[in-house]
mmCIF file of C-alpha atoms in Angstrom:
data_model
loop_
_atom_site.group_PDB
_atom_site.id
_atom_site.type_symbol
_atom_site.label_atom_id
_atom_site.label_comp_id
_atom_site.label_asym_id
_atom_site.label_seq_id
_atom_site.Cartn_x
_atom_site.Cartn_y
_atom_site.Cartn_z
ATOM 1 C CA MET A 547 25.609 44.006 -4.108
ATOM 2 C CA ALA A 548 25.225 41.884 -0.993
ATOM 3 C CA TYR A 549 28.448 40.013 0.189
ATOM 4 C CA TYR A 550 28.310 36.913 2.223
ATOM 5 C CA ASN A 551 30.954 34.934 4.375
ATOM 6 C CA GLU A 552 31.670 31.366 4.110
ATOM 7 C CA ASP A 553 29.324 30.523 6.844
ATOM 8 C CA GLU A 554 26.329 32.614 5.700
ATOM 9 C CA LEU A 555 26.932 30.903 2.398
ATOM 10 C CA TYR A 556 26.952 27.417 3.786
ATOM 11 C CA ARG A 557 23.809 28.052 5.800
ATOM 12 C CA TYR A 558 22.135 29.715 2.746
ATOM 13 C CA PHE A 559 23.236 26.482 0.610
ATOM 14 C CA GLU A 560 22.314 24.093 3.391
ATOM 15 C CA LYS A 561 18.792 25.656 3.878
ATOM 16 C CA SER A 562 18.343 25.700 0.347
ATOM 17 C CA ILE A 563 18.846 21.990 -0.199
ATOM 18 C CA LYS A 564 16.652 20.725 2.496
ATOM 19 C CA GLU A 565 13.746 22.652 1.292
ATOM 20 C CA GLN A 566 14.291 21.121 -2.054
ATOM 21 C CA ALA A 567 14.833 17.895 -0.480
ATOM 22 C CA ASN A 568 11.706 18.280 1.603
ATOM 23 C CA LEU A 569 9.711 19.194 -1.565
ATOM 24 C CA ARG A 570 10.869 16.210 -3.699
ATOM 25 C CA MET A 571 9.977 14.007 -0.485
ATOM 26 C CA SER A 572 6.822 15.072 -0.171
ATOM 27 C CA ASP A 573 5.961 14.694 -3.732
ATOM 28 C CA LEU A 574 7.435 11.325 -3.348
ATOM 29 C CA ARG A 575 4.997 10.317 -0.513
ATOM 30 C CA ARG A 576 2.010 11.398 -2.421
ATOM 31 C CA GLU A 577 3.144 9.273 -5.471
ATOM 32 C CA ILE A 578 3.850 6.480 -3.169
ATOM 33 C CA ASP A 579 0.109 7.040 -1.364
ATOM 34 C CA TYR A 580 -1.474 7.211 -4.770
ATOM 35 C CA ALA A 581 0.271 4.306 -6.290
ATOM 36 C CA TYR A 582 -0.268 1.621 -3.419
ATOM 37 C CA ALA A 583 -4.179 2.686 -3.366
ATOM 38 C CA LYS A 584 -4.296 2.067 -7.329
ATOM 39 C CA ALA A 585 -2.653 -1.062 -7.082
ATOM 40 C CA MET A 586 -4.067 -2.580 -4.279
ATOM 41 C CA LYS A 587 -7.577 -1.628 -5.536
ATOM 42 C CA ARG A 588 -6.848 -3.198 -8.859
ATOM 43 C CA LEU A 589 -5.647 -6.657 -6.882
ATOM 44 C CA LYS A 590 -8.647 -6.757 -4.736
ATOM 45 C CA GLU A 591 -10.900 -6.662 -7.745
ATOM 46 C CA ASP A 592 -9.049 -9.324 -9.580
ATOM 47 C CA LEU A 593 -8.958 -11.570 -6.651
ATOM 48 C CA ALA A 594 -12.477 -11.168 -6.276
ATOM 49 C CA MET A 595 -12.495 -11.971 -2.587
ATOM 50 C CA GLN A 596 -13.697 -10.235 0.737
ATOM 51 C CA GLN A 597 -10.087 -9.088 1.559
ATOM 52 C CA ASN A 598 -11.027 -5.040 1.302
ATOM 53 C CA LEU A 599 -10.472 -4.401 5.155
ATOM 54 C CA ASP A 600 -7.369 -6.829 5.329
ATOM 55 C CA TYR A 601 -5.478 -5.120 2.613
ATOM 56 C CA SER A 602 -6.549 -1.532 3.425
ATOM 57 C CA ARG A 603 -5.051 -2.415 6.885
ATOM 58 C CA GLY A 604 -1.939 -4.002 5.610
ATOM 59 C CA LEU A 605 -1.360 -0.875 3.335
ATOM 60 C CA ARG A 606 -1.942 1.356 6.209
ATOM 61 C CA GLU A 607 0.513 -0.565 8.211
ATOM 62 C CA LEU A 608 3.214 -0.502 5.577
ATOM 63 C CA ARG A 609 2.743 3.292 4.978
ATOM 64 C CA VAL A 610 3.386 3.752 9.007
ATOM 65 C CA GLN A 611 6.204 1.143 8.866
ATOM 66 C CA TYR A 612 8.200 2.949 6.298
ATOM 67 C CA GLN A 613 6.922 6.708 6.597
ATOM 68 C CA ASN A 614 9.905 7.369 9.390
ATOM 69 C CA GLN A 615 12.552 5.681 7.150
ATOM 70 C CA ILE A 616 11.369 7.779 3.900
ATOM 71 C CA ASN A 617 11.484 11.145 6.079
ATOM 72 C CA GLN A 618 15.250 9.921 6.704
ATOM 73 C CA ILE A 619 16.338 9.914 3.274
ATOM 74 C CA GLY A 620 18.284 12.754 2.261
ATOM 75 C CA VAL A 621 19.886 13.688 -1.071
ATOM 76 C CA ASP A 622 21.151 10.231 -1.746
ATOM 77 C CA TYR A 623 17.416 8.923 -1.546
ATOM 78 C CA ASP A 624 17.519 7.527 -5.266
ATOM 79 C CA GLU A 625 19.030 4.291 -4.292
ATOM 80 C CA GLN A 626 17.422 3.831 -1.267
ATOM 81 C CA LEU A 627 13.933 4.315 -2.681
ATOM 82 C CA ILE A 628 14.507 1.450 -5.080
ATOM 83 C CA LYS A 629 15.484 -0.871 -2.661
ATOM 84 C CA LYS A 630 12.729 0.202 -0.524
ATOM 85 C CA ARG A 631 10.142 -0.261 -3.512
ATOM 86 C CA LEU A 632 11.383 -3.827 -3.861
ATOM 87 C CA GLU A 633 10.909 -4.516 -0.086
ATOM 88 C CA MET A 634 7.453 -3.218 -0.103
ATOM 89 C CA SER A 635 6.327 -4.927 -3.170
ATOM 90 C CA ASP A 636 7.682 -8.181 -1.703
ATOM 91 C CA HIS A 637 5.705 -7.370 1.434
ATOM 92 C CA VAL A 638 2.537 -6.714 -0.291
ATOM 93 C CA PHE A 639 2.617 -9.896 -2.379
ATOM 94 C CA LYS A 640 3.661 -12.025 0.485
ATOM 95 C CA GLY A 641 0.380 -10.656 2.114
ATOM 96 C CA VAL A 642 -1.716 -11.272 -1.075
ATOM 97 C CA ILE A 643 -0.377 -14.882 -1.301
ATOM 98 C CA LYS A 644 -1.350 -15.772 2.269
ATOM 99 C CA LYS A 645 -4.601 -14.590 1.502
ATOM 100 C CA LEU A 646 -4.901 -16.494 -1.563
ATOM 101 C CA GLU A 647 -3.636 -19.876 0.236
ATOM 102 C CA ALA A 648 -6.651 -19.360 2.865
ATOM 103 C CA PHE A 649 -8.935 -18.585 -0.146
ATOM 104 C CA VAL A 650 -8.136 -21.882 -1.968
ATOM 105 C CA LYS A 651 -8.978 -23.755 1.469
ATOM 106 C CA SER A 652 -12.487 -22.052 1.630
ATOM 107 C CA LYS A 653 -15.923 -22.851 0.367
ATOM 108 C CA LYS A 654 -15.840 -19.842 -1.751
ATOM 109 C CA TYR A 655 -12.934 -21.322 -3.628
ATOM 110 C CA ALA A 656 -14.898 -24.616 -4.617
ATOM 111 C CA SER A 657 -17.862 -22.573 -5.942
ATOM 112 C CA TYR A 658 -15.215 -20.104 -7.883
ATOM 113 C CA ILE A 659 -13.594 -22.936 -9.471
ATOM 114 C CA GLU A 660 -16.655 -24.730 -10.414
ATOM 115 C CA ALA A 661 -17.919 -21.680 -11.795
ATOM 116 C CA LYS A 662 -14.501 -21.224 -13.773
ATOM 117 C CA ILE A 663 -14.579 -24.902 -15.061
ATOM 118 C CA VAL A 664 -18.000 -24.368 -16.405
ATOM 119 C CA ASP A 665 -17.100 -21.324 -18.100
ATOM 120 C CA THR A 666 -14.025 -22.564 -19.702
ATOM 121 C CA LEU A 667 -15.754 -25.922 -20.988
ATOM 122 C CA LYS A 668 -18.189 -24.038 -23.087
ATOM 123 C CA GLN A 669 -15.710 -22.187 -24.948
ATOM 124 C CA VAL A 670 -13.865 -25.579 -26.006
ATOM 125 C CA ASP A 671 -14.378 -28.675 -28.192
ATOM 126 C CA LYS A 672 -15.219 -31.083 -25.800
ATOM 127 C CA THR A 673 -13.947 -34.194 -27.705
ATOM 128 C CA GLU A 674 -10.787 -34.675 -25.608
ATOM 129 C CA TYR A 675 -8.936 -32.454 -22.982
ATOM 130 C CA VAL A 676 -7.205 -32.949 -19.659
ATOM 131 C CA PHE A 677 -7.254 -30.732 -16.532
ATOM 132 C CA LYS A 678 -3.659 -30.089 -15.040
ATOM 133 C CA VAL A 679 -4.129 -29.021 -11.359
ATOM 134 C CA SER A 680 -1.778 -28.188 -8.271
ATOM 135 C CA PRO A 681 -0.812 -31.676 -6.185
ATOM 136 C CA ASN A 682 -1.499 -29.262 -3.308
ATOM 137 C CA ASP A 683 -5.051 -28.496 -4.283
ATOM 138 C CA LYS A 684 -7.131 -30.488 -2.272
ATOM 139 C CA GLN A 685 -10.522 -29.154 -3.532
ATOM 140 C CA ILE A 686 -10.124 -28.856 -7.137
ATOM 141 C CA GLU A 687 -10.172 -32.746 -7.951
ATOM 142 C CA LYS A 688 -13.504 -33.347 -5.853
ATOM 143 C CA VAL A 689 -15.079 -30.513 -7.688
ATOM 144 C CA ILE A 690 -13.806 -31.852 -11.132
ATOM 145 C CA LYS A 691 -15.279 -35.256 -10.172
ATOM 146 C CA GLU A 692 -18.465 -33.897 -9.099
ATOM 147 C CA LEU A 693 -18.962 -32.258 -12.221
ATOM 148 C CA ASP A 694 -18.281 -35.579 -14.324
ATOM 149 C CA LYS A 695 -16.338 -38.392 -13.084
ATOM 150 C CA SER A 696 -15.141 -39.061 -16.789
ATOM 151 C CA TYR A 697 -12.868 -35.867 -16.441
ATOM 152 C CA LYS A 698 -9.363 -36.682 -16.916
ATOM 153 C CA VAL A 699 -7.219 -34.761 -14.267
ATOM 154 C CA GLU A 700 -3.434 -34.748 -13.902
ATOM 155 C CA LYS A 701 -1.119 -33.351 -11.180
ATOM 156 C CA ASP A 702 1.013 -30.539 -12.315
ATOM 157 C CA GLN A 703 4.207 -29.639 -10.009
ATOM 158 C CA GLU A 704 4.365 -26.125 -12.020
ATOM 159 C CA ILE A 705 1.138 -25.225 -10.445
ATOM 160 C CA ILE A 706 1.569 -23.755 -6.950
ATOM 161 C CA TYR A 707 -1.555 -22.057 -5.705
ATOM 162 C CA GLY A 708 -4.275 -23.460 -7.500
ATOM 163 C CA GLY A 709 -6.997 -23.054 -10.420
ATOM 164 C CA PHE A 710 -6.267 -25.513 -13.377
ATOM 165 C CA MET A 711 -4.923 -25.482 -17.146
ATOM 166 C CA LEU A 712 -7.079 -27.376 -19.627
ATOM 167 C CA TYR A 713 -4.930 -29.195 -22.002
ATOM 168 C CA LEU A 714 -6.534 -29.795 -25.578
ATOM 169 C CA PRO A 715 -4.305 -32.705 -27.000
ATOM 170 C CA LYS A 716 -5.885 -32.668 -30.594
ATOM 171 C CA GLN A 717 -5.349 -28.657 -30.993
ATOM 172 C CA ARG A 718 -1.979 -28.747 -28.784
ATOM 173 C CA VAL A 719 -3.558 -25.724 -26.828
ATOM 174 C CA GLU A 720 -3.583 -25.053 -22.996
ATOM 175 C CA ILE A 721 -5.861 -22.819 -21.462
ATOM 176 C CA ASN A 722 -4.396 -21.444 -18.553
ATOM 177 C CA GLU A 723 -6.829 -20.672 -15.585
ATOM 178 C CA THR A 724 -4.427 -20.883 -12.810
ATOM 179 C CA LEU A 725 -4.154 -18.340 -9.659
ATOM 180 C CA ASP A 726 -0.463 -18.619 -10.372
ATOM 181 C CA LEU A 727 -1.046 -16.804 -13.809
ATOM 182 C CA LYS A 728 -3.341 -14.395 -12.034
ATOM 183 C CA ILE A 729 -0.795 -13.404 -9.625
ATOM 184 C CA ASP A 730 2.067 -12.979 -11.992
ATOM 185 C CA ASP A 731 -0.134 -10.840 -14.169
ATOM 186 C CA GLN A 732 -1.005 -8.566 -11.050
ATOM 187 C CA LYS A 733 2.837 -8.399 -10.097
ATOM 188 C CA ASP A 734 3.768 -7.339 -13.698
ATOM 189 C CA TRP A 735 0.977 -4.757 -13.545
ATOM 190 C CA PHE A 736 1.901 -3.598 -10.318
ATOM 191 C CA TYR A 737 5.720 -2.745 -11.292
ATOM 192 C CA LYS A 738 4.775 -1.285 -14.455
ATOM 193 C CA HIS A 739 2.125 1.113 -12.883
ATOM 194 C CA SER A 740 3.276 1.811 -9.374
ATOM 195 C CA LYS A 741 5.342 4.406 -10.335
ATOM 196 C CA LEU A 742 7.619 4.159 -7.305
ATOM 197 C CA PHE A 743 10.681 6.081 -9.037
ATOM 198 C CA ILE A 744 12.527 9.544 -8.889
ATOM 199 C CA ARG A 745 11.483 11.833 -11.665
ATOM 200 C CA GLU A 746 14.579 14.140 -12.600
#
């Protein structure tokens, strides 16, 4: 049977702990890379904009930015990883919102919103309805009026980014086609599917 003095035991356990920590960190890095790639792909498709290169570049920058910090997380990395997840998610969605705001000012937005309106109106009873739009959306009211000057349009302070809600008073129904809802849905999907957590 081998006998170890205190120093040898200490070095043995220190080496073992470092090896296990390195293995777990390696697994986490792979999970984080996979989760980001998958989440960003979904966001790009849903927004239907030509932002693939910008998002990929932003994602690579995020990975580089946090790589050194993640490497230094030791035995107590559970709490730190949760904090980093929230920071990364916030950074990703701030970038998405900037791109979304630029999209709302572009010509592509006018075409996108016109197609959305035409498609939505095909699905409803056309007797009475009201478009609710963001007070900050300079293009949508013009698009709506160009389609039909008789359409009723109201400003809604709760709509921040763009799109519209179609309100049908007789049915007491609202059809939400706002970009705000799409962003919220994508945030929910991202948080549920990002898998940025520690597995026991």
